[in-house]
XYZ file of C-alpha atoms in Angstrom:
524
model
C 10.857 23.364 26.323
C 8.152 25.614 24.883
C 5.318 23.921 22.988
C 5.641 26.588 20.288
C 9.426 26.317 19.884
C 10.449 24.771 16.515
C 12.001 21.319 16.846
C 15.472 20.576 15.501
C 16.340 16.874 15.693
C 19.823 15.381 15.452
C 20.671 11.682 15.315
C 24.174 10.896 16.608
C 25.715 7.455 15.914
C 22.395 5.616 16.240
C 22.745 1.837 16.386
C 19.814 -0.544 16.747
C 20.145 -4.284 17.145
C 17.446 -6.931 17.393
C 19.290 -9.895 18.875
C 22.252 -10.553 16.611
C 20.804 -8.535 13.719
C 22.066 -4.948 13.389
C 19.290 -2.909 11.721
C 20.827 0.580 12.099
C 24.574 1.079 11.731
C 25.813 4.292 13.339
C 23.420 6.766 11.706
C 24.125 10.483 12.045
C 22.164 13.311 10.412
C 19.789 16.155 11.345
C 16.240 17.278 10.620
C 15.990 21.037 10.122
C 12.940 22.659 11.740
C 9.948 23.771 9.701
C 10.888 21.772 6.591
C 9.464 18.714 4.842
C 12.080 15.960 4.720
C 11.647 13.039 2.324
C 13.106 9.892 3.921
C 13.927 7.324 1.230
C 15.295 3.810 1.202
C 14.407 0.305 0.140
C 12.272 -1.872 2.401
C 14.590 -3.082 5.135
C 16.804 0.018 4.951
C 15.822 0.920 8.540
C 13.623 3.984 7.916
C 10.678 2.860 10.027
C 12.930 1.598 12.825
C 14.711 4.951 13.031
C 11.427 6.848 13.112
C 10.095 4.530 15.833
C 13.143 5.487 17.900
C 12.401 9.170 17.333
C 8.731 8.660 18.249
C 9.461 6.679 21.426
C 8.335 3.229 20.266
C 11.879 1.803 20.294
C 15.066 2.673 22.155
C 18.439 2.797 20.392
C 20.986 0.153 21.322
C 23.501 2.980 21.453
C 23.774 6.535 20.207
C 21.719 9.627 21.022
C 18.690 11.536 19.806
C 18.997 15.278 20.391
C 15.934 17.539 20.296
C 16.902 21.211 20.278
C 20.415 20.209 21.426
C 19.135 18.221 24.430
C 19.562 14.444 24.619
C 16.162 12.786 24.830
C 15.518 9.269 26.096
C 11.869 8.466 25.530
C 10.404 5.746 27.727
C 7.366 5.486 25.461
C 5.542 7.210 22.628
C 3.740 9.339 25.239
C 7.049 11.026 26.131
C 7.634 11.878 22.473
C 4.048 13.085 22.013
C 4.515 15.351 25.025
C 7.120 17.188 22.931
C 4.826 17.185 19.885
C 6.529 14.307 18.019
C 3.873 12.087 16.425
C 4.248 9.055 14.128
C 1.594 7.935 11.644
C 2.374 4.251 11.175
C 2.490 2.600 7.748
C 0.260 -0.188 9.059
C -2.891 1.064 10.723
C -2.842 1.411 14.495
C -6.618 1.510 14.916
C -9.157 -0.485 16.946
C -11.770 -1.772 14.521
C -14.519 -2.156 17.130
C -14.284 1.466 18.326
C -15.723 4.555 16.676
C -13.681 7.086 14.735
C -13.795 9.559 17.645
C -12.826 6.879 20.162
C -9.828 5.941 18.020
C -8.715 9.546 17.575
C -8.698 10.098 21.350
C -7.632 6.595 22.405
C -5.236 7.063 25.324
C -5.923 10.826 25.298
C -9.594 10.828 26.263
C -11.309 14.063 27.231
C -13.121 13.957 30.550
C -15.755 15.982 32.333
C -16.353 15.440 36.031
C -14.366 12.174 35.927
C -16.521 10.847 33.060
C -15.645 10.579 29.381
C -16.815 13.663 27.494
C -18.108 11.891 24.367
C -19.681 15.059 22.957
C -16.422 17.038 23.188
C -14.417 14.221 21.597
C -16.906 13.832 18.749
C -16.901 17.591 18.129
C -13.092 17.760 18.087
C -12.959 14.684 15.862
C -15.377 16.260 13.398
C -13.073 19.297 13.188
C -10.017 17.100 12.594
C -11.840 15.121 9.896
C -12.990 18.322 8.196
C -9.409 19.612 8.228
C -8.305 16.691 6.061
C -11.424 16.791 3.892
C -12.962 13.509 5.070
C -16.765 13.549 5.178
C -17.310 10.915 7.847
C -19.314 10.625 11.032
C -17.162 10.571 14.203
C -19.496 7.811 15.407
C -18.737 5.507 12.461
C -17.214 2.148 13.398
C -13.633 1.984 12.150
C -13.983 -1.681 11.176
C -16.610 -0.677 8.616
C -14.357 1.858 6.861
C -12.449 1.399 3.634
C -8.649 1.267 3.676
C -8.286 4.843 2.384
C -10.697 6.137 5.035
C -8.704 4.388 7.757
C -5.557 6.065 6.458
C -7.193 9.484 6.715
C -8.446 8.713 10.229
C -4.828 7.942 11.191
C -3.808 11.374 9.876
C -6.666 13.082 11.746
C -5.603 11.281 14.939
C -2.039 12.576 14.577
C -3.189 16.143 13.985
C -5.220 16.064 17.201
C -1.993 15.647 19.233
C -0.808 19.298 18.862
C 1.956 18.093 16.580
C 5.280 19.910 16.084
C 7.123 17.126 14.277
C 4.969 14.815 12.193
C 6.299 11.536 10.782
C 4.209 10.149 7.915
C 5.073 6.593 6.852
C 3.598 5.897 3.385
C 0.587 8.193 3.999
C -0.766 8.029 0.425
C -0.368 4.286 -0.133
C -4.132 3.834 -0.411
C -5.265 7.374 -1.296
C -6.631 8.555 -4.627
C -5.029 11.467 -6.520
C -7.642 13.938 -5.238
C -7.174 12.807 -1.619
C -3.410 13.017 -2.079
C -3.717 16.607 -3.310
C -5.730 17.516 -0.199
C -3.058 15.912 1.970
C -0.346 17.934 0.217
C -2.242 21.154 0.894
C -2.403 20.142 4.547
C 1.357 19.438 4.626
C 2.049 22.841 3.085
C -0.070 24.467 5.782
C 1.790 22.545 8.498
C 5.108 23.724 7.063
C 3.819 27.315 7.069
C 2.882 26.843 10.740
C 6.458 25.769 11.554
C 5.787 22.031 11.855
C 8.649 19.747 10.792
C 7.485 16.855 8.600
C 9.264 13.577 7.828
C 7.643 12.082 4.722
C 8.496 8.415 4.097
C 7.344 7.286 0.667
C 8.312 5.084 -2.251
C 6.376 7.352 -4.642
C 9.221 9.453 -5.924
C 6.952 11.829 -7.836
C 5.319 12.764 -4.519
C 8.695 13.196 -2.816
C 9.790 15.439 -5.669
C 6.617 17.510 -5.370
C 6.144 18.010 -1.637
C 9.540 17.810 0.109
C 12.289 20.378 0.704
C 15.099 17.903 1.401
C 15.750 14.257 0.579
C 17.482 11.943 3.061
C 18.495 8.510 1.751
C 19.227 5.399 3.824
C 20.559 2.069 2.608
C 21.169 -1.151 4.564
C 20.775 0.612 7.909
C 23.216 3.385 7.103
C 23.058 7.017 6.046
C 23.765 7.641 2.349
C 22.983 11.267 1.497
C 21.011 14.398 2.343
C 20.375 16.875 -0.464
C 17.879 19.593 -1.374
C 15.090 17.943 -3.329
C 15.418 20.302 -6.282
C 18.979 19.083 -6.908
C 17.951 15.452 -7.538
C 16.014 13.753 -10.313
C 13.771 10.784 -9.570
C 16.257 8.498 -11.294
C 19.050 9.806 -9.043
C 16.880 9.257 -5.943
C 16.248 5.663 -7.008
C 19.926 5.100 -7.725
C 20.901 6.365 -4.255
C 18.313 4.055 -2.678
C 19.375 0.834 -4.381
C 23.062 1.608 -4.866
C 22.927 1.005 -8.584
C 21.337 2.494 -11.657
C 17.687 1.460 -11.890
C 16.653 1.557 -15.524
C 13.540 0.157 -17.186
C 11.244 0.195 -14.175
C 8.495 -1.429 -16.241
C 8.990 -4.497 -18.426
C 8.336 -4.180 -22.173
C 4.636 -4.642 -22.845
C 4.027 -7.903 -24.664
C 1.403 -8.360 -27.335
C -1.609 -10.615 -26.794
C -2.602 -13.047 -29.502
C -5.714 -12.261 -31.522
C -6.870 -15.804 -30.765
C -6.222 -15.618 -27.016
C -9.323 -16.916 -25.210
C -11.258 -14.856 -22.692
C -10.448 -16.724 -19.501
C -12.967 -14.677 -17.506
C -15.989 -12.830 -18.881
C -18.341 -10.894 -16.600
C -21.580 -9.285 -17.785
C -24.181 -7.184 -15.934
C -22.661 -8.045 -12.568
C -24.136 -6.399 -9.484
C -22.965 -6.106 -5.885
C -25.880 -4.448 -4.048
C -24.891 -1.056 -2.677
C -21.572 -1.058 -4.510
C -21.562 -2.198 -8.148
C -24.147 -1.965 -10.936
C -24.043 -3.814 -14.273
C -20.266 -4.308 -14.440
C -19.126 -5.857 -17.719
C -15.581 -6.794 -18.669
C -13.423 -9.638 -19.984
C -9.786 -10.616 -19.486
C -7.820 -12.831 -21.857
C -4.967 -15.282 -21.559
C -1.683 -13.389 -21.493
C -3.346 -10.055 -20.724
C -2.782 -7.630 -17.857
C -6.080 -5.823 -17.266
C -6.062 -2.843 -14.922
C -8.859 -1.396 -12.799
C -8.725 2.313 -11.916
C -11.122 4.550 -10.003
C -11.542 6.742 -6.967
C -12.024 5.336 -3.481
C -15.597 4.059 -3.253
C -15.859 3.417 -6.998
C -16.442 -0.289 -6.297
C -13.256 -1.888 -7.643
C -12.445 -4.062 -4.626
C -16.125 -4.737 -3.913
C -16.641 -6.014 -7.479
C -14.078 -8.759 -7.003
C -15.174 -9.503 -3.457
C -18.613 -10.116 -4.974
C -17.143 -12.419 -7.616
C -15.327 -14.388 -4.920
C -18.423 -14.850 -2.773
C -17.295 -12.462 -0.046
C -20.292 -10.199 -0.710
C -23.827 -10.903 -1.979
C -23.812 -10.511 -5.782
C -25.474 -11.629 -8.999
C -24.737 -11.502 -12.722
C -23.423 -13.565 -15.634
C -19.949 -15.007 -15.153
C -18.130 -17.216 -17.654
C -14.866 -18.945 -16.719
C -12.795 -20.442 -19.535
C -15.881 -20.606 -21.743
C -18.167 -22.236 -19.159
C -20.910 -20.228 -17.483
C -21.388 -20.402 -13.737
C -24.820 -21.977 -13.494
C -26.264 -20.150 -10.482
C -26.180 -16.622 -11.949
C -23.685 -15.305 -9.425
C -19.983 -15.272 -8.852
C -18.412 -18.081 -6.871
C -19.993 -19.097 -3.574
C -16.675 -18.965 -1.688
C -13.044 -17.984 -2.390
C -12.141 -21.684 -2.080
C -14.582 -22.539 -4.863
C -13.081 -19.779 -7.019
C -9.570 -21.058 -6.300
C -10.522 -24.572 -7.395
C -11.895 -23.073 -10.613
C -8.562 -21.366 -11.275
C -9.029 -17.831 -9.876
C -7.119 -16.455 -6.884
C -7.175 -13.033 -5.230
C -4.571 -11.039 -3.292
C -6.154 -8.527 -0.901
C -4.983 -4.917 -0.680
C -4.726 -5.429 3.102
C -1.486 -7.410 3.083
C -1.132 -7.722 6.843
C -4.811 -7.954 7.736
C -6.045 -10.371 5.052
C -3.062 -11.420 2.933
C -0.720 -12.981 5.491
C -0.769 -14.453 8.990
C 2.102 -12.467 10.461
C 2.528 -14.764 13.460
C 2.893 -17.799 11.181
C 6.188 -18.849 9.641
C 7.053 -18.312 5.980
C 6.390 -21.963 5.145
C 2.946 -22.004 6.740
C 1.934 -18.778 4.981
C 3.154 -19.952 1.595
C 1.295 -23.265 1.538
C -1.904 -22.250 3.331
C -3.975 -22.030 0.136
C -2.558 -25.264 -1.318
C -2.420 -27.631 1.641
C -3.911 -30.463 -0.419
C -0.797 -30.418 -2.600
C 1.420 -30.925 0.448
C -0.778 -33.321 2.456
C -0.988 -36.714 0.789
C -2.164 -38.306 2.988
C -0.775 -36.069 5.763
C 1.000 -32.707 5.863
C 4.636 -33.161 4.880
C 6.937 -30.480 6.242
C 9.734 -31.508 3.871
C 7.443 -30.875 0.903
C 6.436 -27.490 2.329
C 10.070 -26.545 2.941
C 10.993 -27.482 -0.627
C 8.165 -25.270 -1.902
C 9.437 -22.392 0.253
C 13.020 -22.737 -1.001
C 11.709 -22.669 -4.573
C 9.500 -19.615 -3.876
C 12.342 -17.707 -2.186
C 14.516 -18.212 -5.268
C 11.784 -17.648 -7.849
C 10.238 -14.524 -6.324
C 13.371 -13.015 -4.793
C 12.130 -13.135 -1.171
C 14.925 -11.894 1.082
C 15.052 -13.161 4.662
C 17.852 -13.747 7.133
C 16.378 -17.213 7.783
C 13.637 -19.433 6.390
C 12.450 -20.151 9.926
C 11.350 -16.621 10.888
C 7.768 -15.417 11.142
C 6.254 -13.408 8.298
C 6.249 -10.353 10.595
C 10.064 -10.332 10.450
C 10.114 -9.597 6.709
C 10.258 -6.100 5.247
C 7.139 -4.775 3.522
C 8.389 -5.583 0.032
C 9.316 -9.137 0.975
C 5.989 -9.642 2.726
C 4.298 -8.619 -0.511
C 6.398 -11.091 -2.499
C 5.481 -13.830 -0.022
C 1.793 -12.948 -0.359
C 2.107 -13.132 -4.153
C 3.834 -16.493 -3.927
C 1.055 -17.715 -1.631
C -1.796 -16.936 -4.046
C 0.199 -18.469 -6.912
C 0.750 -21.763 -5.044
C -2.572 -23.325 -6.173
C -1.562 -22.791 -9.838
C -4.327 -20.360 -10.947
C -5.192 -19.384 -14.517
C -6.475 -15.963 -13.416
C -5.016 -13.862 -10.600
C -6.465 -10.646 -9.160
C -3.933 -8.361 -7.466
C -5.416 -5.554 -5.367
C -2.851 -2.754 -4.844
C 0.081 -5.167 -5.404
C 2.825 -2.588 -4.694
C 1.212 -0.691 -1.836
C 3.915 0.459 0.560
C 6.890 -1.218 -1.142
C 10.071 0.432 -2.354
C 11.067 1.143 -5.925
C 13.377 -1.878 -6.158
C 10.687 -4.262 -4.901
C 8.158 -2.591 -7.222
C 10.333 -3.373 -10.207
C 10.624 -7.005 -9.091
C 6.838 -7.276 -8.748
C 6.214 -5.599 -12.123
C 8.505 -8.070 -13.862
C 6.859 -10.972 -12.011
C 3.433 -9.820 -13.224
C 4.859 -9.572 -16.745
C 6.226 -13.133 -16.496
C 2.852 -14.444 -15.312
C 1.139 -12.881 -18.321
C 3.795 -14.236 -20.685
C 3.158 -17.702 -19.207
C -0.475 -17.439 -20.335
C -2.167 -16.341 -17.115
C -4.734 -13.561 -17.106
C -3.720 -10.910 -14.563
C -6.059 -8.270 -13.138
C -4.371 -5.358 -11.347
C -6.392 -2.987 -9.145
C -4.292 0.073 -8.388
C -4.597 3.662 -7.230
C -1.262 4.490 -8.893
C -2.143 5.636 -12.393
C 1.460 5.528 -13.606
C 1.590 1.887 -12.511
C -1.476 1.025 -14.575
C -0.126 2.933 -17.571
C 3.229 1.169 -17.354
C 1.914 -2.373 -16.855
C -1.466 -2.901 -18.441
C -2.739 -3.745 -21.904
C -6.127 -2.203 -21.067
C -7.616 -0.398 -18.069
C -11.231 -0.470 -16.896
C -12.132 2.800 -15.159
C -14.872 2.536 -12.543
C -16.954 5.436 -11.306
C -19.788 5.276 -8.760
C -20.049 1.501 -9.026
C -20.128 1.315 -12.828
C -17.556 0.550 -15.504
C -17.318 4.038 -16.984
C -14.760 3.236 -19.692
C -12.321 0.632 -20.908
C -9.179 2.194 -22.348
C -6.610 0.527 -24.580
C -2.956 1.524 -24.874
C -3.725 4.458 -27.193
C -5.750 6.104 -24.424
C -3.641 5.153 -21.396
C -2.609 8.489 -19.957
C -3.260 10.176 -16.621
C -5.565 12.829 -18.082
C -8.013 10.320 -19.570
C -7.899 7.986 -16.579
C -8.613 10.822 -14.140
C -11.228 12.301 -16.475
C -13.230 9.075 -16.659
C -12.794 8.405 -12.917
C -14.161 11.836 -11.972
C -16.777 12.091 -14.722
C -15.228 15.096 -16.479
C -14.885 12.808 -19.510
C -18.062 10.873 -20.116
C -17.552 9.328 -23.551
C -17.280 5.565 -23.125
C -14.627 3.713 -25.069
C -16.477 0.541 -26.144
C -13.733 -2.066 -26.088
C -14.582 -4.288 -23.125
C -13.896 -7.346 -25.268
C -11.276 -5.718 -27.471
C -8.071 -7.657 -27.850
C -5.035 -5.665 -26.638
C -2.353 -5.169 -29.229
C 1.219 -4.102 -29.544
C 3.420 -2.024 -27.285
C 3.188 1.622 -26.212
C 5.464 4.109 -27.902
C 6.623 5.657 -24.609
C 7.465 4.277 -21.195
C 5.906 6.229 -18.309
C 8.276 8.278 -16.148
C 10.066 6.686 -13.245
C 7.929 6.975 -10.126
């Protein structure tokens, strides 16, 4: 088969079983060459499993994959890559202790006279990074990169494989709007070059913008394939969940004028990342944090939690921390009533090889160990969490790795809520989860605020911040550039303050949020 020949892929009665669990149920549909296909479905619908079969990471239990009318049986991902089929995984497949160039060419190293040609690999890596607009040294250690930079390195790695069919699984989950626009330009160029693209995303506005066709899966089966321009976002969501999905965001509650500031931060500094950050969050309030990658949002809260060196004035429930810093450790912060959910769900939020029970109670072992760890108490807590947070699992005895992305996120949320905090910081709480799970998480956040907790949401999805938050702090270059109330919560102002095209500061860092917005944001 010619390396320049367009690829047409057909799935015929694909079934995939893991033990007694049938994940894919006789799927049949085709991917037309040179088009961008949006692949939609709730977490657990089987999208990633099907794409792993196409990319050679899994073999179907039965059924066939045809590439240009020939049945293909890939023994590994190398066989698929030999045909130009490359998968960019949702969860990073990078080695933290290697450089960017070493990761890009891992398993495909360039050699010269039987030795690794480091110079050639670094040069080719620099070209791949430039193609996606990432200003990064090929010698940089991947473990030192931010989440968004790792995502872009994954894309650069895929492009270095002479790709003819590119599968992108949630590629913009951690990217800013400007980085997403650059990625879309790249996808358009790939389409012009005849590359077939499968774009898996829960961001329906992106699917609407960049794809030619929409393919919908539900519960391991095929539902529909339609030209994108014939479907609205609401219709896409309805096909995914099998029911009408109205009111994606809960109604925004008001916050009492007398609500106390549970956390007040003034002139807080994280050397190299954050300068003079000042903000406050009140009981019953949802406070958002927006900004471009590198603006310092995550680093600000890592400094507060003692994960980075930091200093500044911090007041918790009216009492100042005496040592002029944030907390010394996350455990100290937790005991004070503040918990934090990392944006890296699988790397820092959960232990995937642990069971659901062990993950849930890990931050609150003292509650379940009087005087020793009681498994019955832990199991009771898990049963309650499964019901309260809508965690779906075929069994309570599986490992966390067996859950879908949305259910892993719900488990991670339940975990950080186990200690009973007064303030909770959620970093990218809906990264990589489907629209149904997003709605569940949005309503959970709303319930937490209504119960009197202060909730801080760090998100790269502007529509999410607009739909959820009472106020949004916009960070730029390590500083709090503006704090916007509901009257100013729109994408234009958020982007303007994040990029510096709007420089007027809205001085309401201690302003009490009021009322409810007149319009709900569009379904996304």
